[in-house]
Amino acid sequence: MDVICSACGHRNDPGANFCSSCGERVAGGPDDPTAAIPIIVDSHPEQVDEEHLADRDVFEPQMGLLVVNGGPKAGSRYALDTAVVRAGRHPESEIFLDDVTVSRRHVELTSDNGVYTARDVGSLNGTYLNKERIEEATLVDGDELQIGRFKLQFFHGTGGVG
């Protein structure tokens, strides 16, 4: 029997834990463990995605911005507007990525005077920066951060810059 999502009404395959349309939980409890699923890190263009450059001017200079380019939530944007931003499947994460390929506490993004660092916090499937698995790395404009099935591109804001 199909599993119906209570958030969007989408019919999902029997046994689904998350809606394939909106990503909401459709079965299981909040303490379900993260599934160990092989992550395929696809190649990506070696250039900055021009489509998202126009959005940078609404963010303050030196403020970090993540744009979801691939996977669930494609097109979403997240401002890195505090000293520490946590991304993961935990509902209290500042960047909530609801997919079984994401650990509940997956990665922390920190800033120090406009310099952003991504640090894996013991995720099961790892964190990748430009196709390389990392424990900790500094982000620069155009970098692709992969967290589970989510591919996020990093930028700095340019608001008020010439």
mmCIF file with all atom_site columns, C-alpha atoms in Angstrom:
data_model
loop_
_atom_site.group_PDB
_atom_site.id
_atom_site.type_symbol
_atom_site.label_atom_id
_atom_site.label_alt_id
_atom_site.label_comp_id
_atom_site.label_asym_id
_atom_site.label_entity_id
_atom_site.label_seq_id
_atom_site.pdbx_PDB_ins_code
_atom_site.Cartn_x
_atom_site.Cartn_y
_atom_site.Cartn_z
_atom_site.occupancy
_atom_site.B_iso_or_equiv
_atom_site.pdbx_formal_charge
_atom_site.auth_seq_id
_atom_site.auth_comp_id
_atom_site.auth_asym_id
_atom_site.auth_atom_id
_atom_site.pdbx_PDB_model_num
ATOM 1   C CA . MET A 1 1   ? 0.000  0.000  0.000   1.00 0.00 ? 1   MET A CA 1
ATOM 2   C CA . ASP A 1 2   ? 1.336  3.464  -0.921  1.00 0.00 ? 2   ASP A CA 1
ATOM 3   C CA . VAL A 1 3   ? 2.437  5.825  1.840   1.00 0.00 ? 3   VAL A CA 1
ATOM 4   C CA . ILE A 1 4   ? 0.714  9.208  1.561   1.00 0.00 ? 4   ILE A CA 1
ATOM 5   C CA . CYS A 1 5   ? 2.606  12.313 2.671   1.00 0.00 ? 5   CYS A CA 1
ATOM 6   C CA . SER A 1 6   ? 0.577  14.340 5.184   1.00 0.00 ? 6   SER A CA 1
ATOM 7   C CA . ALA A 1 7   ? 2.400  17.539 4.169   1.00 0.00 ? 7   ALA A CA 1
ATOM 8   C CA . CYS A 1 8   ? 1.877  17.506 0.378   1.00 0.00 ? 8   CYS A CA 1
ATOM 9   C CA . GLY A 1 9   ? -0.358 14.502 -0.387  1.00 0.00 ? 9   GLY A CA 1
ATOM 10  C CA . HIS A 1 10  ? 2.207  12.822 -2.653  1.00 0.00 ? 10  HIS A CA 1
ATOM 11  C CA . ARG A 1 11  ? 1.936  9.016  -3.016  1.00 0.00 ? 11  ARG A CA 1
ATOM 12  C CA . ASN A 1 12  ? 5.199  7.322  -2.039  1.00 0.00 ? 12  ASN A CA 1
ATOM 13  C CA . ASP A 1 13  ? 6.373  3.742  -2.438  1.00 0.00 ? 13  ASP A CA 1
ATOM 14  C CA . PRO A 1 14  ? 5.504  1.319  0.370   1.00 0.00 ? 14  PRO A CA 1
ATOM 15  C CA . GLY A 1 15  ? 8.211  1.376  3.032   1.00 0.00 ? 15  GLY A CA 1
ATOM 16  C CA . ALA A 1 16  ? 9.253  4.976  2.270   1.00 0.00 ? 16  ALA A CA 1
ATOM 17  C CA . ASN A 1 17  ? 10.390 6.966  5.310   1.00 0.00 ? 17  ASN A CA 1
ATOM 18  C CA . PHE A 1 18  ? 10.518 10.349 3.558   1.00 0.00 ? 18  PHE A CA 1
ATOM 19  C CA . CYS A 1 19  ? 8.340  11.906 0.860   1.00 0.00 ? 19  CYS A CA 1
ATOM 20  C CA . SER A 1 20  ? 10.074 11.789 -2.516  1.00 0.00 ? 20  SER A CA 1
ATOM 21  C CA . SER A 1 21  ? 8.355  15.045 -3.469  1.00 0.00 ? 21  SER A CA 1
ATOM 22  C CA . CYS A 1 22  ? 8.794  17.364 -0.470  1.00 0.00 ? 22  CYS A CA 1
ATOM 23  C CA . GLY A 1 23  ? 11.191 15.457 1.818   1.00 0.00 ? 23  GLY A CA 1
ATOM 24  C CA . GLU A 1 24  ? 8.876  15.337 4.852   1.00 0.00 ? 24  GLU A CA 1
ATOM 25  C CA . ARG A 1 25  ? 8.993  12.272 7.118   1.00 0.00 ? 25  ARG A CA 1
ATOM 26  C CA . VAL A 1 26  ? 6.169  9.875  6.177   1.00 0.00 ? 26  VAL A CA 1
ATOM 27  C CA . ALA A 1 27  ? 7.102  6.922  8.425   1.00 0.00 ? 27  ALA A CA 1
ATOM 28  C CA . GLY A 1 28  ? 9.415  5.987  11.273  1.00 0.00 ? 28  GLY A CA 1
ATOM 29  C CA . GLY A 1 29  ? 10.247 7.854  14.425  1.00 0.00 ? 29  GLY A CA 1
ATOM 30  C CA . PRO A 1 30  ? 12.521 10.822 15.157  1.00 0.00 ? 30  PRO A CA 1
ATOM 31  C CA . ASP A 1 31  ? 15.223 8.525  16.527  1.00 0.00 ? 31  ASP A CA 1
ATOM 32  C CA . ASP A 1 32  ? 15.641 6.459  13.346  1.00 0.00 ? 32  ASP A CA 1
ATOM 33  C CA . PRO A 1 33  ? 19.340 5.949  12.661  1.00 0.00 ? 33  PRO A CA 1
ATOM 34  C CA . THR A 1 34  ? 20.942 7.417  9.588   1.00 0.00 ? 34  THR A CA 1
ATOM 35  C CA . ALA A 1 35  ? 21.186 4.878  6.824   1.00 0.00 ? 35  ALA A CA 1
ATOM 36  C CA . ALA A 1 36  ? 24.625 4.164  5.428   1.00 0.00 ? 36  ALA A CA 1
ATOM 37  C CA . ILE A 1 37  ? 24.019 4.693  1.727   1.00 0.00 ? 37  ILE A CA 1
ATOM 38  C CA . PRO A 1 38  ? 26.854 4.922  -0.782  1.00 0.00 ? 38  PRO A CA 1
ATOM 39  C CA . ILE A 1 39  ? 27.132 8.501  -1.973  1.00 0.00 ? 39  ILE A CA 1
ATOM 40  C CA . ILE A 1 40  ? 28.124 9.070  -5.564  1.00 0.00 ? 40  ILE A CA 1
ATOM 41  C CA . VAL A 1 41  ? 29.940 12.351 -5.912  1.00 0.00 ? 41  VAL A CA 1
ATOM 42  C CA . ASP A 1 42  ? 29.171 13.525 -9.418  1.00 0.00 ? 42  ASP A CA 1
ATOM 43  C CA . SER A 1 43  ? 31.465 15.870 -11.234 1.00 0.00 ? 43  SER A CA 1
ATOM 44  C CA . HIS A 1 44  ? 30.285 19.461 -11.417 1.00 0.00 ? 44  HIS A CA 1
ATOM 45  C CA . PRO A 1 45  ? 31.145 22.410 -13.631 1.00 0.00 ? 45  PRO A CA 1
ATOM 46  C CA . GLU A 1 46  ? 34.460 23.935 -12.667 1.00 0.00 ? 46  GLU A CA 1
ATOM 47  C CA . GLN A 1 47  ? 32.944 27.412 -12.867 1.00 0.00 ? 47  GLN A CA 1
ATOM 48  C CA . VAL A 1 48  ? 30.719 29.537 -10.671 1.00 0.00 ? 48  VAL A CA 1
ATOM 49  C CA . ASP A 1 49  ? 27.017 29.091 -11.455 1.00 0.00 ? 49  ASP A CA 1
ATOM 50  C CA . GLU A 1 50  ? 26.168 32.409 -13.119 1.00 0.00 ? 50  GLU A CA 1
ATOM 51  C CA . GLU A 1 51  ? 22.441 32.027 -12.366 1.00 0.00 ? 51  GLU A CA 1
ATOM 52  C CA . HIS A 1 52  ? 23.048 32.516 -8.644  1.00 0.00 ? 52  HIS A CA 1
ATOM 53  C CA . LEU A 1 53  ? 25.441 35.454 -8.870  1.00 0.00 ? 53  LEU A CA 1
ATOM 54  C CA . ALA A 1 54  ? 22.543 37.916 -9.190  1.00 0.00 ? 54  ALA A CA 1
ATOM 55  C CA . ASP A 1 55  ? 21.283 36.966 -5.716  1.00 0.00 ? 55  ASP A CA 1
ATOM 56  C CA . ARG A 1 56  ? 24.549 37.857 -4.011  1.00 0.00 ? 56  ARG A CA 1
ATOM 57  C CA . ASP A 1 57  ? 23.793 41.591 -3.916  1.00 0.00 ? 57  ASP A CA 1
ATOM 58  C CA . VAL A 1 58  ? 20.983 41.122 -1.366  1.00 0.00 ? 58  VAL A CA 1
ATOM 59  C CA . PHE A 1 59  ? 23.473 39.713 1.162   1.00 0.00 ? 59  PHE A CA 1
ATOM 60  C CA . GLU A 1 60  ? 25.932 41.815 3.106   1.00 0.00 ? 60  GLU A CA 1
ATOM 61  C CA . PRO A 1 61  ? 29.572 41.764 1.979   1.00 0.00 ? 61  PRO A CA 1
ATOM 62  C CA . GLN A 1 62  ? 31.492 38.897 3.540   1.00 0.00 ? 62  GLN A CA 1
ATOM 63  C CA . MET A 1 63  ? 28.268 37.098 4.584   1.00 0.00 ? 63  MET A CA 1
ATOM 64  C CA . GLY A 1 64  ? 28.304 33.517 3.375   1.00 0.00 ? 64  GLY A CA 1
ATOM 65  C CA . LEU A 1 65  ? 25.527 32.064 1.245   1.00 0.00 ? 65  LEU A CA 1
ATOM 66  C CA . LEU A 1 66  ? 24.793 28.448 0.307   1.00 0.00 ? 66  LEU A CA 1
ATOM 67  C CA . VAL A 1 67  ? 22.658 27.670 -2.748  1.00 0.00 ? 67  VAL A CA 1
ATOM 68  C CA . VAL A 1 68  ? 21.293 24.140 -3.201  1.00 0.00 ? 68  VAL A CA 1
ATOM 69  C CA . ASN A 1 69  ? 22.205 23.184 -6.779  1.00 0.00 ? 69  ASN A CA 1
ATOM 70  C CA . GLY A 1 70  ? 21.422 19.489 -6.664  1.00 0.00 ? 70  GLY A CA 1
ATOM 71  C CA . GLY A 1 71  ? 19.356 17.006 -4.741  1.00 0.00 ? 71  GLY A CA 1
ATOM 72  C CA . PRO A 1 72  ? 16.269 17.640 -2.661  1.00 0.00 ? 72  PRO A CA 1
ATOM 73  C CA . LYS A 1 73  ? 15.486 21.344 -2.116  1.00 0.00 ? 73  LYS A CA 1
ATOM 74  C CA . ALA A 1 74  ? 17.307 22.419 -5.313  1.00 0.00 ? 74  ALA A CA 1
ATOM 75  C CA . GLY A 1 75  ? 17.141 26.215 -5.577  1.00 0.00 ? 75  GLY A CA 1
ATOM 76  C CA . SER A 1 76  ? 16.965 26.841 -1.808  1.00 0.00 ? 76  SER A CA 1
ATOM 77  C CA . ARG A 1 77  ? 19.276 29.492 -0.381  1.00 0.00 ? 77  ARG A CA 1
ATOM 78  C CA . TYR A 1 78  ? 20.727 29.688 3.110   1.00 0.00 ? 78  TYR A CA 1
ATOM 79  C CA . ALA A 1 79  ? 22.422 32.742 4.637   1.00 0.00 ? 79  ALA A CA 1
ATOM 80  C CA . LEU A 1 80  ? 25.361 31.911 6.902   1.00 0.00 ? 80  LEU A CA 1
ATOM 81  C CA . ASP A 1 81  ? 24.480 34.790 9.212   1.00 0.00 ? 81  ASP A CA 1
ATOM 82  C CA . THR A 1 82  ? 25.723 33.529 12.586  1.00 0.00 ? 82  THR A CA 1
ATOM 83  C CA . ALA A 1 83  ? 29.162 32.516 13.853  1.00 0.00 ? 83  ALA A CA 1
ATOM 84  C CA . VAL A 1 84  ? 28.199 28.815 13.716  1.00 0.00 ? 84  VAL A CA 1
ATOM 85  C CA . VAL A 1 85  ? 25.615 27.276 11.377  1.00 0.00 ? 85  VAL A CA 1
ATOM 86  C CA . ARG A 1 86  ? 24.831 23.574 11.763  1.00 0.00 ? 86  ARG A CA 1
ATOM 87  C CA . ALA A 1 87  ? 23.541 21.485 8.869   1.00 0.00 ? 87  ALA A CA 1
ATOM 88  C CA . GLY A 1 88  ? 22.002 18.073 9.296   1.00 0.00 ? 88  GLY A CA 1
ATOM 89  C CA . ARG A 1 89  ? 18.902 15.966 9.706   1.00 0.00 ? 89  ARG A CA 1
ATOM 90  C CA . HIS A 1 90  ? 18.310 17.121 13.287  1.00 0.00 ? 90  HIS A CA 1
ATOM 91  C CA . PRO A 1 91  ? 15.151 19.279 13.303  1.00 0.00 ? 91  PRO A CA 1
ATOM 92  C CA . GLU A 1 92  ? 16.940 22.003 15.275  1.00 0.00 ? 92  GLU A CA 1
ATOM 93  C CA . SER A 1 93  ? 19.703 22.406 12.666  1.00 0.00 ? 93  SER A CA 1
ATOM 94  C CA . GLU A 1 94  ? 19.893 25.889 11.179  1.00 0.00 ? 94  GLU A CA 1
ATOM 95  C CA . ILE A 1 95  ? 20.075 24.151 7.773   1.00 0.00 ? 95  ILE A CA 1
ATOM 96  C CA . PHE A 1 96  ? 17.643 21.237 8.034   1.00 0.00 ? 96  PHE A CA 1
ATOM 97  C CA . LEU A 1 97  ? 18.438 18.626 5.356   1.00 0.00 ? 97  LEU A CA 1
ATOM 98  C CA . ASP A 1 98  ? 15.814 15.932 5.745   1.00 0.00 ? 98  ASP A CA 1
ATOM 99  C CA . ASP A 1 99  ? 17.202 12.924 3.887   1.00 0.00 ? 99  ASP A CA 1
ATOM 100 C CA . VAL A 1 100 ? 18.504 9.568  5.140   1.00 0.00 ? 100 VAL A CA 1
ATOM 101 C CA . THR A 1 101 ? 21.891 10.221 3.497   1.00 0.00 ? 101 THR A CA 1
ATOM 102 C CA . VAL A 1 102 ? 22.421 13.113 5.928   1.00 0.00 ? 102 VAL A CA 1
ATOM 103 C CA . SER A 1 103 ? 23.427 12.496 9.544   1.00 0.00 ? 103 SER A CA 1
ATOM 104 C CA . ARG A 1 104 ? 21.402 14.160 12.275  1.00 0.00 ? 104 ARG A CA 1
ATOM 105 C CA . ARG A 1 105 ? 24.461 16.261 13.089  1.00 0.00 ? 105 ARG A CA 1
ATOM 106 C CA . HIS A 1 106 ? 26.461 16.344 9.866   1.00 0.00 ? 106 HIS A CA 1
ATOM 107 C CA . VAL A 1 107 ? 28.521 19.506 9.391   1.00 0.00 ? 107 VAL A CA 1
ATOM 108 C CA . GLU A 1 108 ? 29.239 22.833 11.101  1.00 0.00 ? 108 GLU A CA 1
ATOM 109 C CA . LEU A 1 109 ? 29.987 25.981 9.156   1.00 0.00 ? 109 LEU A CA 1
ATOM 110 C CA . THR A 1 110 ? 31.870 28.671 11.063  1.00 0.00 ? 110 THR A CA 1
ATOM 111 C CA . SER A 1 111 ? 32.912 32.177 10.122  1.00 0.00 ? 111 SER A CA 1
ATOM 112 C CA . ASP A 1 112 ? 35.785 34.312 11.272  1.00 0.00 ? 112 ASP A CA 1
ATOM 113 C CA . ASN A 1 113 ? 35.764 37.793 9.697   1.00 0.00 ? 113 ASN A CA 1
ATOM 114 C CA . GLY A 1 114 ? 34.268 36.514 6.433   1.00 0.00 ? 114 GLY A CA 1
ATOM 115 C CA . VAL A 1 115 ? 36.417 33.385 6.219   1.00 0.00 ? 115 VAL A CA 1
ATOM 116 C CA . TYR A 1 116 ? 34.155 30.327 6.277   1.00 0.00 ? 116 TYR A CA 1
ATOM 117 C CA . THR A 1 117 ? 35.164 26.840 7.360   1.00 0.00 ? 117 THR A CA 1
ATOM 118 C CA . ALA A 1 118 ? 33.202 23.591 6.949   1.00 0.00 ? 118 ALA A CA 1
ATOM 119 C CA . ARG A 1 119 ? 33.860 20.886 9.535   1.00 0.00 ? 119 ARG A CA 1
ATOM 120 C CA . ASP A 1 120 ? 32.387 17.385 9.400   1.00 0.00 ? 120 ASP A CA 1
ATOM 121 C CA . VAL A 1 121 ? 31.130 16.491 12.886  1.00 0.00 ? 121 VAL A CA 1
ATOM 122 C CA . GLY A 1 122 ? 31.275 12.714 12.620  1.00 0.00 ? 122 GLY A CA 1
ATOM 123 C CA . SER A 1 123 ? 28.772 12.112 9.834   1.00 0.00 ? 123 SER A CA 1
ATOM 124 C CA . LEU A 1 124 ? 28.248 8.589  8.584   1.00 0.00 ? 124 LEU A CA 1
ATOM 125 C CA . ASN A 1 125 ? 28.454 9.341  4.855   1.00 0.00 ? 125 ASN A CA 1
ATOM 126 C CA . GLY A 1 126 ? 31.053 12.117 5.019   1.00 0.00 ? 126 GLY A CA 1
ATOM 127 C CA . THR A 1 127 ? 31.208 15.690 3.796   1.00 0.00 ? 127 THR A CA 1
ATOM 128 C CA . TYR A 1 128 ? 32.703 16.512 0.400   1.00 0.00 ? 128 TYR A CA 1
ATOM 129 C CA . LEU A 1 129 ? 34.204 19.746 -0.879  1.00 0.00 ? 129 LEU A CA 1
ATOM 130 C CA . ASN A 1 130 ? 34.720 19.864 -4.636  1.00 0.00 ? 130 ASN A CA 1
ATOM 131 C CA . LYS A 1 131 ? 34.487 16.053 -4.828  1.00 0.00 ? 131 LYS A CA 1
ATOM 132 C CA . GLU A 1 132 ? 37.080 15.465 -2.073  1.00 0.00 ? 132 GLU A CA 1
ATOM 133 C CA . ARG A 1 133 ? 36.079 14.070 1.318   1.00 0.00 ? 133 ARG A CA 1
ATOM 134 C CA . ILE A 1 134 ? 37.005 16.499 4.092   1.00 0.00 ? 134 ILE A CA 1
ATOM 135 C CA . GLU A 1 135 ? 37.157 16.654 7.846   1.00 0.00 ? 135 GLU A CA 1
ATOM 136 C CA . GLU A 1 136 ? 37.661 20.432 7.800   1.00 0.00 ? 136 GLU A CA 1
ATOM 137 C CA . ALA A 1 137 ? 38.285 22.918 4.985   1.00 0.00 ? 137 ALA A CA 1
ATOM 138 C CA . THR A 1 138 ? 38.056 26.618 4.159   1.00 0.00 ? 138 THR A CA 1
ATOM 139 C CA . LEU A 1 139 ? 35.371 27.621 1.650   1.00 0.00 ? 139 LEU A CA 1
ATOM 140 C CA . VAL A 1 140 ? 35.911 29.988 -1.283  1.00 0.00 ? 140 VAL A CA 1
ATOM 141 C CA . ASP A 1 141 ? 33.391 31.407 -3.750  1.00 0.00 ? 141 ASP A CA 1
ATOM 142 C CA . GLY A 1 142 ? 32.125 28.777 -6.169  1.00 0.00 ? 142 GLY A CA 1
ATOM 143 C CA . ASP A 1 143 ? 33.029 25.768 -3.983  1.00 0.00 ? 143 ASP A CA 1
ATOM 144 C CA . GLU A 1 144 ? 30.592 22.865 -4.014  1.00 0.00 ? 144 GLU A CA 1
ATOM 145 C CA . LEU A 1 145 ? 29.818 21.335 -0.625  1.00 0.00 ? 145 LEU A CA 1
ATOM 146 C CA . GLN A 1 146 ? 28.106 17.945 -0.765  1.00 0.00 ? 146 GLN A CA 1
ATOM 147 C CA . ILE A 1 147 ? 26.174 16.766 2.274   1.00 0.00 ? 147 ILE A CA 1
ATOM 148 C CA . GLY A 1 148 ? 24.483 13.458 1.533   1.00 0.00 ? 148 GLY A CA 1
ATOM 149 C CA . ARG A 1 149 ? 22.516 13.943 -1.683  1.00 0.00 ? 149 ARG A CA 1
ATOM 150 C CA . PHE A 1 150 ? 22.525 17.731 -1.294  1.00 0.00 ? 150 PHE A CA 1
ATOM 151 C CA . LYS A 1 151 ? 24.933 19.777 -3.415  1.00 0.00 ? 151 LYS A CA 1
ATOM 152 C CA . LEU A 1 152 ? 25.363 23.308 -2.142  1.00 0.00 ? 152 LEU A CA 1
ATOM 153 C CA . GLN A 1 153 ? 27.392 26.036 -3.799  1.00 0.00 ? 153 GLN A CA 1
ATOM 154 C CA . PHE A 1 154 ? 29.127 28.597 -1.568  1.00 0.00 ? 154 PHE A CA 1
ATOM 155 C CA . PHE A 1 155 ? 29.296 32.343 -2.234  1.00 0.00 ? 155 PHE A CA 1
ATOM 156 C CA . HIS A 1 156 ? 30.004 35.550 -0.335  1.00 0.00 ? 156 HIS A CA 1
ATOM 157 C CA . GLY A 1 157 ? 27.461 38.357 -0.428  1.00 0.00 ? 157 GLY A CA 1
ATOM 158 C CA . THR A 1 158 ? 28.275 41.497 -2.426  1.00 0.00 ? 158 THR A CA 1
ATOM 159 C CA . GLY A 1 159 ? 25.597 43.927 -1.166  1.00 0.00 ? 159 GLY A CA 1
ATOM 160 C CA . GLY A 1 160 ? 26.892 47.477 -1.348  1.00 0.00 ? 160 GLY A CA 1
ATOM 161 C CA . VAL A 1 161 ? 30.089 46.444 -3.130  1.00 0.00 ? 161 VAL A CA 1
ATOM 162 C CA . GLY A 1 162 ? 30.884 48.392 -6.270  1.00 0.00 ? 162 GLY A CA 1
#
